[in-house]
N, CA, C and O atoms as CSV, one atom per row, in Angstrom:
chain,resi,resn,atom,element,x,y,z
A,1,UNK,N,N,-172.575,82.892,84.367
A,1,UNK,CA,C,-173.940,82.039,84.891
A,1,UNK,C,C,-175.077,82.029,83.935
A,1,UNK,O,O,-175.561,83.091,83.545
A,2,UNK,N,N,-175.451,81.062,83.605
A,2,UNK,CA,C,-176.480,80.925,82.827
A,2,UNK,C,C,-177.890,82.113,83.504
A,2,UNK,O,O,-178.121,82.367,84.686
A,3,UNK,N,N,-178.638,82.653,82.236
A,3,UNK,CA,C,-179.827,83.491,82.973
A,3,UNK,C,C,-180.751,82.690,83.674
A,3,UNK,O,O,-181.118,81.617,83.193
A,4,UNK,N,N,-181.260,83.190,85.005
A,4,UNK,CA,C,-182.278,82.437,85.748
A,4,UNK,C,C,-181.557,81.748,86.657
A,4,UNK,O,O,-182.116,81.249,87.634
A,5,UNK,N,N,-180.191,81.631,86.445
A,5,UNK,CA,C,-179.331,80.966,87.793
A,5,UNK,C,C,-179.618,81.805,89.376
A,5,UNK,O,O,-179.342,82.954,89.721
A,6,UNK,N,N,-180.176,80.863,89.990
A,6,UNK,CA,C,-180.591,81.511,91.594
A,6,UNK,C,C,-179.458,82.211,92.315
A,6,UNK,O,O,-179.571,83.390,92.650
A,7,UNK,N,N,-178.306,81.461,92.574
A,7,UNK,CA,C,-177.355,81.958,93.380
A,7,UNK,C,C,-176.442,82.903,92.616
A,7,UNK,O,O,-176.427,84.059,93.039
A,8,UNK,N,N,-175.860,82.687,91.818
A,8,UNK,CA,C,-174.678,83.402,91.027
A,8,UNK,C,C,-173.678,83.548,91.873
A,8,UNK,O,O,-173.244,84.690,92.024
A,9,UNK,N,N,-173.201,82.676,92.465
A,9,UNK,CA,C,-172.007,82.514,93.532
A,9,UNK,C,C,-172.097,83.365,94.838
A,9,UNK,O,O,-171.086,83.829,95.365
A,10,UNK,N,N,-173.278,83.538,95.303
A,10,UNK,CA,C,-173.445,84.439,96.608
A,10,UNK,C,C,-173.616,83.183,97.635
A,10,UNK,O,O,-173.544,81.974,97.415
A,11,UNK,N,N,-173.905,84.008,99.007
A,11,UNK,CA,C,-173.868,82.908,100.131
A,11,UNK,C,C,-174.975,81.744,99.897
A,11,UNK,O,O,-174.739,80.621,100.341
A,12,UNK,N,N,-175.979,81.965,99.318
A,12,UNK,CA,C,-176.922,80.633,98.932
A,12,UNK,C,C,-176.134,79.611,98.345
A,12,UNK,O,O,-176.331,78.507,98.852
A,13,UNK,N,N,-175.392,79.643,97.530
A,13,UNK,CA,C,-174.607,78.988,96.460
A,13,UNK,C,C,-173.573,77.991,97.332
A,13,UNK,O,O,-173.437,76.771,97.436
A,14,UNK,N,N,-172.939,79.136,97.883
A,14,UNK,CA,C,-171.712,78.423,98.857
A,14,UNK,C,C,-172.329,77.668,100.113
A,14,UNK,O,O,-171.843,76.678,100.661
A,15,UNK,N,N,-173.352,78.253,100.415
A,15,UNK,CA,C,-174.243,77.309,101.276
A,15,UNK,C,C,-174.605,75.828,101.003
A,15,UNK,O,O,-174.551,74.858,101.760
A,16,UNK,N,N,-174.961,75.917,99.808
A,16,UNK,CA,C,-175.484,74.735,98.956
A,16,UNK,C,C,-174.427,73.777,98.807
A,16,UNK,O,O,-174.541,72.587,99.097
A,17,UNK,N,N,-173.301,74.373,98.306
A,17,UNK,CA,C,-172.097,73.566,98.243
A,17,UNK,C,C,-171.448,72.642,99.186
A,17,UNK,O,O,-171.036,71.482,99.218
A,18,UNK,N,N,-171.545,73.703,99.955
A,18,UNK,CA,C,-170.559,73.123,101.688
A,18,UNK,C,C,-171.527,72.206,102.166
A,18,UNK,O,O,-171.098,71.137,102.601
A,19,UNK,N,N,-172.929,72.443,102.173
A,19,UNK,CA,C,-173.951,71.221,102.512
A,19,UNK,C,C,-173.864,69.850,101.960
A,19,UNK,O,O,-173.929,68.807,102.610
A,20,UNK,N,N,-173.662,70.021,100.289
A,20,UNK,CA,C,-173.531,68.695,99.760
A,20,UNK,C,C,-172.071,68.192,99.941
A,20,UNK,O,O,-171.961,66.977,99.779
A,21,UNK,N,N,-171.147,68.732,100.183
A,21,UNK,CA,C,-169.886,68.351,100.342
A,21,UNK,C,C,-169.527,67.582,101.755
A,21,UNK,O,O,-168.836,66.573,101.894
A,22,UNK,N,N,-170.225,68.389,102.797
A,22,UNK,CA,C,-170.084,67.778,104.373
A,22,UNK,C,C,-170.804,66.698,104.321
A,22,UNK,O,O,-170.422,65.684,104.905
A,23,UNK,N,N,-172.129,66.733,103.518
A,23,UNK,CA,C,-173.223,65.443,103.580
A,23,UNK,C,C,-172.388,64.415,103.100
A,23,UNK,O,O,-172.426,63.317,103.655
A,24,UNK,N,N,-171.477,64.665,101.939
A,24,UNK,CA,C,-170.620,63.342,101.358
A,24,UNK,C,C,-169.571,62.936,102.146
A,24,UNK,O,O,-169.183,61.768,102.176
A,25,UNK,N,N,-169.068,63.868,102.812
A,25,UNK,CA,C,-167.869,63.642,103.981
A,25,UNK,C,C,-168.444,62.636,105.038
A,25,UNK,O,O,-167.770,61.697,105.462
A,26,UNK,N,N,-169.860,62.914,105.478
A,26,UNK,CA,C,-170.250,62.348,106.591
A,26,UNK,C,C,-170.782,61.078,106.199
A,26,UNK,O,O,-170.954,60.223,107.068
A,27,UNK,N,N,-171.068,60.844,104.995
A,27,UNK,CA,C,-171.720,59.702,104.604
A,27,UNK,C,C,-170.278,58.819,104.208
A,27,UNK,O,O,-170.328,57.590,104.151
A,28,UNK,N,N,-169.098,59.509,103.962
A,28,UNK,CA,C,-168.148,58.433,104.001
A,28,UNK,C,C,-167.601,57.899,104.905
A,28,UNK,O,O,-167.151,56.760,104.782
A,29,UNK,N,N,-167.502,58.654,106.127
A,29,UNK,CA,C,-167.167,58.315,107.556
A,29,UNK,C,C,-168.176,57.224,107.950
A,29,UNK,O,O,-167.813,56.193,108.517
A,30,UNK,N,N,-169.371,57.467,107.651
A,30,UNK,CA,C,-170.405,56.532,108.321
A,30,UNK,C,C,-170.162,55.173,107.178
A,30,UNK,O,O,-170.613,54.092,107.557
A,31,UNK,N,N,-169.622,55.207,106.114
A,31,UNK,CA,C,-169.733,54.098,105.136
A,31,UNK,C,C,-168.347,53.264,106.112
A,31,UNK,O,O,-168.510,52.143,106.593
A,32,UNK,N,N,-167.041,54.052,106.265
A,32,UNK,CA,C,-165.961,53.230,106.811
A,32,UNK,C,C,-166.178,52.938,108.330
A,32,UNK,O,O,-165.468,52.014,108.729
A,33,UNK,N,N,-166.841,53.400,109.100
A,33,UNK,CA,C,-167.235,53.343,110.298
A,33,UNK,C,C,-168.060,51.750,110.437
A,33,UNK,O,O,-167.791,51.045,111.410
A,34,UNK,N,N,-168.949,51.330,109.509
A,34,UNK,CA,C,-169.811,50.416,109.676
A,34,UNK,C,C,-168.750,49.280,109.164
A,34,UNK,O,O,-168.765,48.131,109.606
A,35,UNK,N,N,-167.831,49.743,108.181
A,35,UNK,CA,C,-166.999,48.754,107.635
A,35,UNK,C,C,-165.900,48.084,108.717
A,35,UNK,O,O,-165.545,46.905,108.749
A,36,UNK,N,N,-165.440,49.246,109.645
A,36,UNK,CA,C,-164.641,48.753,110.605
A,36,UNK,C,C,-165.122,47.993,111.929
A,36,UNK,O,O,-164.588,47.151,112.651
A,37,UNK,N,N,-166.464,48.704,111.940
A,37,UNK,CA,C,-166.892,48.103,113.031
A,37,UNK,C,C,-167.473,46.526,112.929
A,37,UNK,O,O,-167.589,45.710,113.843
A,38,UNK,N,N,-167.767,46.394,111.635
A,38,UNK,CA,C,-168.462,45.174,111.095
A,38,UNK,C,C,-167.042,43.910,111.180
A,38,UNK,O,O,-167.275,42.705,111.278
A,39,UNK,N,N,-165.635,44.482,111.122
A,39,UNK,CA,C,-164.498,43.882,111.191
A,39,UNK,C,C,-164.425,43.213,112.613
A,39,UNK,O,O,-163.627,42.276,112.627
A,40,UNK,N,N,-164.955,43.415,113.627
A,40,UNK,CA,C,-164.971,42.785,114.809
A,40,UNK,C,C,-165.368,41.505,114.789
A,40,UNK,O,O,-164.720,40.630,115.363
A,41,UNK,N,N,-166.550,41.249,114.080
A,41,UNK,CA,C,-166.990,39.578,113.778
A,41,UNK,C,C,-165.807,38.788,113.252
A,41,UNK,O,O,-165.184,37.954,113.909
A,42,UNK,N,N,-165.522,39.201,111.772
A,42,UNK,CA,C,-164.592,39.036,111.095
A,42,UNK,C,C,-163.050,38.507,111.907
A,42,UNK,O,O,-162.795,37.328,112.152
A,43,UNK,N,N,-162.430,39.308,112.129
A,43,UNK,CA,C,-161.478,39.335,113.228
A,43,UNK,C,C,-161.120,40.325,114.020
A,43,UNK,O,O,-160.725,41.441,113.682
A,44,UNK,N,N,-161.315,39.747,115.457
A,44,UNK,CA,C,-161.154,40.817,116.406
A,44,UNK,C,C,-159.492,41.425,116.577
A,44,UNK,O,O,-159.215,42.545,117.006
A,45,UNK,N,N,-158.704,40.598,116.219
A,45,UNK,CA,C,-157.432,41.057,116.257
A,45,UNK,C,C,-157.017,42.129,115.128
A,45,UNK,O,O,-156.278,43.050,115.477
A,46,UNK,N,N,-157.455,42.055,113.796
A,46,UNK,CA,C,-157.645,42.905,112.992
A,46,UNK,C,C,-158.160,44.016,113.268
A,46,UNK,O,O,-157.652,45.009,112.748
A,47,UNK,N,N,-159.260,44.168,114.122
A,47,UNK,CA,C,-159.969,45.237,114.621
A,47,UNK,C,C,-159.182,46.219,115.475
A,47,UNK,O,O,-159.119,47.446,115.412
A,48,UNK,N,N,-158.569,45.300,116.333
A,48,UNK,CA,C,-157.913,45.886,117.573
A,48,UNK,C,C,-156.839,46.827,116.870
A,48,UNK,O,O,-156.621,48.016,117.103
A,49,UNK,N,N,-156.133,45.858,115.809
A,49,UNK,CA,C,-155.200,46.811,115.181
A,49,UNK,C,C,-155.544,48.452,114.294
A,49,UNK,O,O,-154.903,49.502,114.248
A,50,UNK,N,N,-156.679,48.075,113.759
A,50,UNK,CA,C,-157.511,49.110,112.966
A,50,UNK,C,C,-157.833,50.172,114.217
A,50,UNK,O,O,-157.518,51.348,114.035
A,51,UNK,N,N,-158.293,49.885,115.157
A,51,UNK,CA,C,-158.598,50.828,116.671
A,51,UNK,C,C,-157.447,51.279,117.090
A,51,UNK,O,O,-157.433,52.378,117.643
A,52,UNK,N,N,-156.398,50.642,116.946
A,52,UNK,CA,C,-154.833,51.444,117.352
A,52,UNK,C,C,-154.458,52.596,116.415
A,52,UNK,O,O,-153.857,53.624,116.726
A,53,UNK,N,N,-154.990,52.186,115.036
A,53,UNK,CA,C,-154.342,53.368,114.394
A,53,UNK,C,C,-155.169,54.475,114.323
A,53,UNK,O,O,-154.865,55.369,113.533
A,54,UNK,N,N,-156.407,54.600,115.177
A,54,UNK,CA,C,-157.253,55.797,115.445
A,54,UNK,C,C,-156.786,56.446,116.642
A,54,UNK,O,O,-157.469,57.433,116.919
A,55,UNK,N,N,-155.836,56.211,117.447
A,55,UNK,CA,C,-155.352,56.999,118.136
A,55,UNK,C,C,-153.968,57.709,117.941
A,55,UNK,O,O,-153.223,58.149,118.816
A,56,UNK,N,N,-153.811,57.714,116.615
A,56,UNK,CA,C,-152.649,58.847,116.032
A,56,UNK,C,C,-153.225,60.413,116.299
A,56,UNK,O,O,-154.403,60.768,116.339
A,57,UNK,N,N,-152.223,61.089,116.439
A,57,UNK,CA,C,-152.382,62.642,116.235
A,57,UNK,C,C,-153.284,62.837,114.667
A,57,UNK,O,O,-154.446,63.232,114.573
A,58,UNK,N,N,-152.496,62.491,113.685
A,58,UNK,CA,C,-153.240,62.535,112.369
A,58,UNK,C,C,-154.852,62.443,112.405
A,58,UNK,O,O,-155.586,63.352,112.018
A,59,UNK,N,N,-155.322,61.117,112.966
A,59,UNK,CA,C,-156.517,60.877,112.878
A,59,UNK,C,C,-157.577,62.039,114.111
A,59,UNK,O,O,-158.771,62.328,114.028
A,60,UNK,N,N,-156.632,62.430,115.072
A,60,UNK,CA,C,-157.474,63.303,115.858
A,60,UNK,C,C,-157.736,64.519,114.902
A,60,UNK,O,O,-158.775,65.148,115.102
A,61,UNK,N,N,-156.801,64.973,113.754
A,61,UNK,CA,C,-156.960,65.803,113.220
A,61,UNK,C,C,-158.262,65.854,112.299
A,61,UNK,O,O,-158.937,66.848,112.034
A,62,UNK,N,N,-158.475,64.361,111.819
A,62,UNK,CA,C,-159.608,64.088,110.670
A,62,UNK,C,C,-160.788,64.277,111.920
A,62,UNK,O,O,-161.846,64.752,111.509
A,63,UNK,N,N,-160.743,64.028,113.091
A,63,UNK,CA,C,-161.703,63.499,113.871
A,63,UNK,C,C,-162.503,65.209,113.885
A,63,UNK,O,O,-163.708,65.393,113.712
A,64,UNK,N,N,-161.525,66.245,114.121
A,64,UNK,CA,C,-161.884,67.575,114.380
A,64,UNK,C,C,-162.634,68.009,112.773
A,64,UNK,O,O,-163.656,68.695,112.795
A,65,UNK,N,N,-162.083,67.584,111.516
A,65,UNK,CA,C,-162.616,67.957,110.559
A,65,UNK,C,C,-164.217,67.154,110.334
A,65,UNK,O,O,-165.108,67.611,109.618
A,66,UNK,N,N,-164.297,65.967,111.070
A,66,UNK,CA,C,-165.629,65.410,110.921
A,66,UNK,C,C,-166.425,66.107,111.913
A,66,UNK,O,O,-167.624,66.195,111.648
A,67,UNK,N,N,-165.987,66.662,113.084
A,67,UNK,CA,C,-166.833,67.510,113.992
A,67,UNK,C,C,-167.111,68.549,113.178
A,67,UNK,O,O,-168.331,68.683,113.089
A,68,UNK,N,N,-166.506,69.347,112.542
A,68,UNK,CA,C,-166.505,70.350,111.425
A,68,UNK,C,C,-167.610,70.030,111.002
A,68,UNK,O,O,-168.634,70.513,111.484
A,69,UNK,N,N,-167.622,68.913,109.748
A,69,UNK,CA,C,-168.768,68.746,109.122
A,69,UNK,C,C,-169.595,68.512,109.540
A,69,UNK,O,O,-170.445,68.941,108.760
A,70,UNK,N,N,-170.172,67.978,110.500
A,70,UNK,CA,C,-171.397,67.243,111.143
A,70,UNK,C,C,-171.712,68.829,111.604
A,70,UNK,O,O,-172.585,69.398,110.947
A,71,UNK,N,N,-171.201,69.424,112.458
A,71,UNK,CA,C,-171.978,71.047,113.128
A,71,UNK,C,C,-172.392,71.960,111.999
A,71,UNK,O,O,-173.436,72.611,112.043
A,72,UNK,N,N,-171.514,71.992,110.947
A,72,UNK,CA,C,-171.955,72.716,109.539
A,72,UNK,C,C,-173.153,71.963,108.962
A,72,UNK,O,O,-174.181,72.540,108.609
A,73,UNK,N,N,-173.008,70.945,108.903
A,73,UNK,CA,C,-174.196,70.374,108.269
A,73,UNK,C,C,-175.624,70.342,108.803
A,73,UNK,O,O,-176.662,70.396,108.143
A,74,UNK,N,N,-175.455,70.229,110.327
A,74,UNK,CA,C,-176.601,70.247,111.170
A,74,UNK,C,C,-177.049,71.646,110.984
A,74,UNK,O,O,-178.173,71.802,110.506
A,75,UNK,N,N,-176.109,73.030,111.388
A,75,UNK,CA,C,-176.585,74.103,111.288
A,75,UNK,C,C,-177.032,74.563,110.138
A,75,UNK,O,O,-177.996,75.327,110.097
A,76,UNK,N,N,-176.352,74.136,109.003
A,76,UNK,CA,C,-176.769,74.552,107.636
A,76,UNK,C,C,-178.288,73.859,107.391
A,76,UNK,O,O,-179.181,74.418,106.755
A,77,UNK,N,N,-178.389,72.683,107.949
A,77,UNK,CA,C,-179.727,72.046,107.738
A,77,UNK,C,C,-180.801,72.754,108.459
A,77,UNK,O,O,-181.941,72.743,107.994
A,78,UNK,N,N,-180.510,73.408,109.626
A,78,UNK,CA,C,-181.787,74.271,110.147
A,78,UNK,C,C,-182.200,75.274,109.311
A,78,UNK,O,O,-183.339,75.611,108.990
A,79,UNK,N,N,-180.700,75.881,108.876
A,79,UNK,CA,C,-181.259,77.123,107.710
A,79,UNK,C,C,-182.007,76.872,106.665
A,79,UNK,O,O,-182.862,77.620,106.190
A,80,UNK,N,N,-181.642,75.640,106.233
A,80,UNK,CA,C,-182.514,75.415,104.892
A,80,UNK,C,C,-183.913,75.182,105.342
A,80,UNK,O,O,-184.814,75.739,104.715
A,81,UNK,N,N,-184.156,74.529,106.217
A,81,UNK,CA,C,-185.477,74.107,106.937
A,81,UNK,C,C,-186.098,75.664,107.158
A,81,UNK,O,O,-187.172,75.934,106.621
A,82,UNK,N,N,-185.478,76.552,107.863
A,82,UNK,CA,C,-186.285,77.751,107.753
A,82,UNK,C,C,-186.344,78.520,106.612
A,82,UNK,O,O,-187.279,79.307,106.467
A,83,UNK,N,N,-185.401,78.395,105.707
A,83,UNK,CA,C,-185.751,78.872,104.250
A,83,UNK,C,C,-186.993,78.565,103.582
A,83,UNK,O,O,-187.740,79.376,103.035
A,84,UNK,N,N,-187.182,76.964,103.706
A,84,UNK,CA,C,-188.141,76.476,102.921
A,84,UNK,C,C,-189.682,76.504,103.959
A,84,UNK,O,O,-190.742,76.048,103.532
A,85,UNK,N,N,-189.590,76.890,104.829
A,85,UNK,CA,C,-190.861,76.461,105.916
A,85,UNK,C,C,-191.189,78.043,106.436
A,85,UNK,O,O,-192.362,78.332,106.673
A,86,UNK,N,N,-190.454,78.742,106.553
A,86,UNK,CA,C,-191.072,80.099,106.904
A,86,UNK,C,C,-191.096,81.049,105.750
A,86,UNK,O,O,-190.310,81.206,104.816
A,87,UNK,N,N,-192.157,81.609,106.058
A,87,UNK,CA,C,-192.648,82.727,104.824
A,87,UNK,C,C,-191.348,83.848,104.318
A,87,UNK,O,O,-191.156,84.229,103.163
A,88,UNK,N,N,-190.558,84.227,105.530
A,88,UNK,CA,C,-189.849,85.051,105.304
A,88,UNK,C,C,-188.339,84.595,105.157
A,88,UNK,O,O,-187.390,85.379,105.177
A,89,UNK,N,N,-188.246,83.253,105.010
A,89,UNK,CA,C,-187.137,82.483,105.027
A,89,UNK,C,C,-186.348,83.118,104.033
A,89,UNK,O,O,-185.356,83.759,104.379
A,90,UNK,N,N,-186.636,83.028,102.965
A,90,UNK,CA,C,-185.727,83.321,101.697
A,90,UNK,C,C,-185.229,84.719,101.699
A,90,UNK,O,O,-184.110,84.931,101.231
A,91,UNK,N,N,-186.169,86.018,102.332
A,91,UNK,CA,C,-185.568,87.217,102.485
A,91,UNK,C,C,-184.493,87.532,103.308
A,91,UNK,O,O,-183.755,88.516,103.336
A,92,UNK,N,N,-184.563,85.999,104.308
A,92,UNK,CA,C,-183.390,86.740,105.182
A,92,UNK,C,C,-182.056,85.334,104.947
A,92,UNK,O,O,-181.198,85.148,105.809
A,93,UNK,N,N,-182.112,84.713,103.997
A,93,UNK,CA,C,-181.421,83.576,103.632
A,93,UNK,C,C,-179.747,83.794,104.170
A,93,UNK,O,O,-179.007,83.045,104.807
A,94,UNK,N,N,-179.531,85.264,103.557
A,94,UNK,CA,C,-178.114,85.711,103.550
A,94,UNK,C,C,-177.589,86.122,105.125
A,94,UNK,O,O,-176.398,86.092,105.437
A,95,UNK,N,N,-178.464,86.434,105.873
A,95,UNK,CA,C,-178.142,86.613,107.167
A,95,UNK,C,C,-178.395,85.603,108.100
A,95,UNK,O,O,-178.052,85.674,109.280
A,96,UNK,N,N,-178.988,84.666,107.590
A,96,UNK,CA,C,-178.880,83.433,108.394
A,96,UNK,C,C,-178.005,82.504,107.978
A,96,UNK,O,O,-177.770,81.589,108.768
A,97,UNK,N,N,-177.424,82.509,106.866
A,97,UNK,CA,C,-176.049,81.825,106.344
A,97,UNK,C,C,-175.046,82.544,107.342
A,97,UNK,O,O,-174.426,81.802,108.104
A,98,UNK,N,N,-174.804,84.017,107.423
A,98,UNK,CA,C,-173.991,84.466,108.104
A,98,UNK,C,C,-174.014,83.859,109.650
A,98,UNK,O,O,-173.027,83.244,110.055
A,99,UNK,N,N,-175.302,84.075,110.590
A,99,UNK,CA,C,-175.164,83.487,111.324
A,99,UNK,C,C,-174.990,82.044,111.450
A,99,UNK,O,O,-174.473,81.740,112.525
A,100,UNK,N,N,-175.270,81.030,110.658
A,100,UNK,CA,C,-174.648,79.801,110.787
A,100,UNK,C,C,-172.984,79.867,111.030
A,100,UNK,O,O,-172.490,79.415,112.063
A,101,UNK,N,N,-172.199,80.459,109.999
A,101,UNK,CA,C,-171.346,80.673,110.117
A,101,UNK,C,C,-170.539,80.997,111.583
A,101,UNK,O,O,-169.626,80.427,112.181
A,102,UNK,N,N,-171.254,82.057,111.811
A,102,UNK,CA,C,-170.515,82.415,113.417
A,102,UNK,C,C,-170.520,81.413,114.482
A,102,UNK,O,O,-169.594,81.062,115.213
A,103,UNK,N,N,-172.076,80.905,114.421
A,103,UNK,CA,C,-172.208,79.775,115.444
A,103,UNK,C,C,-171.159,78.733,115.055
A,103,UNK,O,O,-170.479,78.299,115.986
A,104,UNK,N,N,-170.935,78.292,113.904
A,104,UNK,CA,C,-170.129,77.172,113.603
A,104,UNK,C,C,-168.892,77.622,114.047
A,104,UNK,O,O,-168.108,76.861,114.614
A,105,UNK,N,N,-168.624,78.917,113.818
A,105,UNK,CA,C,-166.851,78.943,114.220
A,105,UNK,C,C,-166.855,79.054,115.555
A,105,UNK,O,O,-165.888,78.472,116.045
A,106,UNK,N,N,-167.572,79.578,116.356
A,106,UNK,CA,C,-167.675,79.639,117.817
A,106,UNK,C,C,-167.699,78.120,118.509
A,106,UNK,O,O,-166.968,77.898,119.474
A,107,UNK,N,N,-168.586,77.073,117.961
A,107,UNK,CA,C,-168.723,75.875,118.271
A,107,UNK,C,C,-167.297,75.269,118.022
A,107,UNK,O,O,-166.711,74.508,118.792
A,108,UNK,N,N,-166.829,75.743,116.793
A,108,UNK,CA,C,-165.432,74.777,116.361
A,108,UNK,C,C,-164.197,75.475,117.320
A,108,UNK,O,O,-163.119,74.884,117.376
A,109,UNK,N,N,-164.330,76.351,117.835
A,109,UNK,CA,C,-162.980,76.906,118.663
A,109,UNK,C,C,-163.605,76.577,119.894
A,109,UNK,O,O,-162.659,76.442,120.671
A,110,UNK,N,N,-164.695,76.364,120.535
A,110,UNK,CA,C,-165.119,75.740,121.666
A,110,UNK,C,C,-164.772,74.161,121.944
A,110,UNK,O,O,-164.841,73.629,123.052
A,111,UNK,N,N,-164.349,73.455,120.609
A,111,UNK,CA,C,-164.249,72.041,120.427
A,111,UNK,C,C,-162.835,71.531,120.387
A,111,UNK,O,O,-162.399,70.407,120.636
A,112,UNK,N,N,-162.113,72.840,119.942
A,112,UNK,CA,C,-160.267,72.945,119.887
A,112,UNK,C,C,-159.753,71.806,121.119
A,112,UNK,O,O,-159.360,70.686,120.794
A,113,UNK,N,N,-159.804,72.184,122.339
A,113,UNK,CA,C,-159.391,71.165,123.438
A,113,UNK,C,C,-160.062,70.181,123.180
A,113,UNK,O,O,-159.473,69.254,122.624
A,114,UNK,N,N,-161.387,70.045,123.459
A,114,UNK,CA,C,-161.763,68.587,123.593
A,114,UNK,C,C,-161.394,67.436,122.879
A,114,UNK,O,O,-161.156,66.301,123.292
A,115,UNK,N,N,-161.379,68.097,121.271
A,115,UNK,CA,C,-161.117,67.363,119.946
A,115,UNK,C,C,-159.754,66.822,119.887
A,115,UNK,O,O,-159.400,65.645,119.819
A,116,UNK,N,N,-159.027,67.939,119.928
A,116,UNK,CA,C,-157.343,67.849,119.731
A,116,UNK,C,C,-156.387,67.795,121.017
A,116,UNK,O,O,-155.166,67.716,120.880
A,117,UNK,N,N,-157.043,67.846,122.352
A,117,UNK,CA,C,-156.151,67.642,123.494
A,117,UNK,C,C,-155.157,66.661,123.533
A,117,UNK,O,O,-153.943,66.734,123.721
A,118,UNK,N,N,-156.056,65.556,123.277
A,118,UNK,CA,C,-155.251,64.049,123.280
A,118,UNK,C,C,-154.240,63.963,122.455
A,118,UNK,O,O,-153.254,63.296,122.768
A,119,UNK,N,N,-154.338,64.788,120.972
A,119,UNK,CA,C,-152.846,64.790,120.049
A,119,UNK,C,C,-152.026,65.717,120.350
A,119,UNK,O,O,-150.829,65.656,120.069
A,120,UNK,N,N,-152.623,66.773,121.013
A,120,UNK,CA,C,-151.539,67.847,121.817
A,120,UNK,C,C,-150.825,67.049,122.444
A,120,UNK,O,O,-149.651,67.050,122.074
A,121,UNK,N,N,-151.155,66.160,123.497
A,121,UNK,CA,C,-150.460,65.858,124.563
A,121,UNK,C,C,-149.717,64.807,123.870
A,121,UNK,O,O,-148.526,64.841,124.180
A,122,UNK,N,N,-149.989,63.963,123.107
A,122,UNK,CA,C,-149.284,62.836,122.373
A,122,UNK,C,C,-148.105,63.644,121.646
A,122,UNK,O,O,-147.023,63.060,121.714
A,123,UNK,N,N,-148.097,64.567,121.132
A,123,UNK,CA,C,-147.045,65.515,120.227
A,123,UNK,C,C,-146.253,65.848,121.212
A,123,UNK,O,O,-145.135,65.336,121.259
A,124,UNK,N,N,-146.685,66.814,122.243
A,124,UNK,CA,C,-146.003,67.871,123.016
A,124,UNK,C,C,-145.862,67.431,124.159
A,124,UNK,O,O,-145.024,68.039,124.825
A,125,UNK,N,N,-146.507,66.367,124.780
A,125,UNK,CA,C,-146.260,65.780,126.361
A,125,UNK,C,C,-147.321,66.541,126.813
A,125,UNK,O,O,-147.967,67.191,125.992
A,126,UNK,N,N,-147.631,66.566,128.090
A,126,UNK,CA,C,-148.689,67.169,129.062
A,126,UNK,C,C,-148.350,68.187,130.037
A,126,UNK,O,O,-149.217,68.637,130.787
């Protein structure tokens, strides 16, 4: 690492990287979502076919990934705001990042059934 690098592979760097990656993934989802929603005006039959593909278990896993990205991005965004606008924020950024990860994991565990329940029932029966 060059001299003067702030994060040096610690929590701050990983939260920065994860924030950018989740932001790009969310942007990609929104771009695809706008395109497939616009398809209803072009060809309602093709739109119905596209929507039918979204009801597969693989897409349910992708939806779970989307939930993970949105939750992490939102929670980490609150951490970034605290670091930027709270005078003691930089001093506690490591603890805040760990809190973000813990809250994120708890929310992800809590959302397993609601997001993946349909995929489980399709694959293994109800």
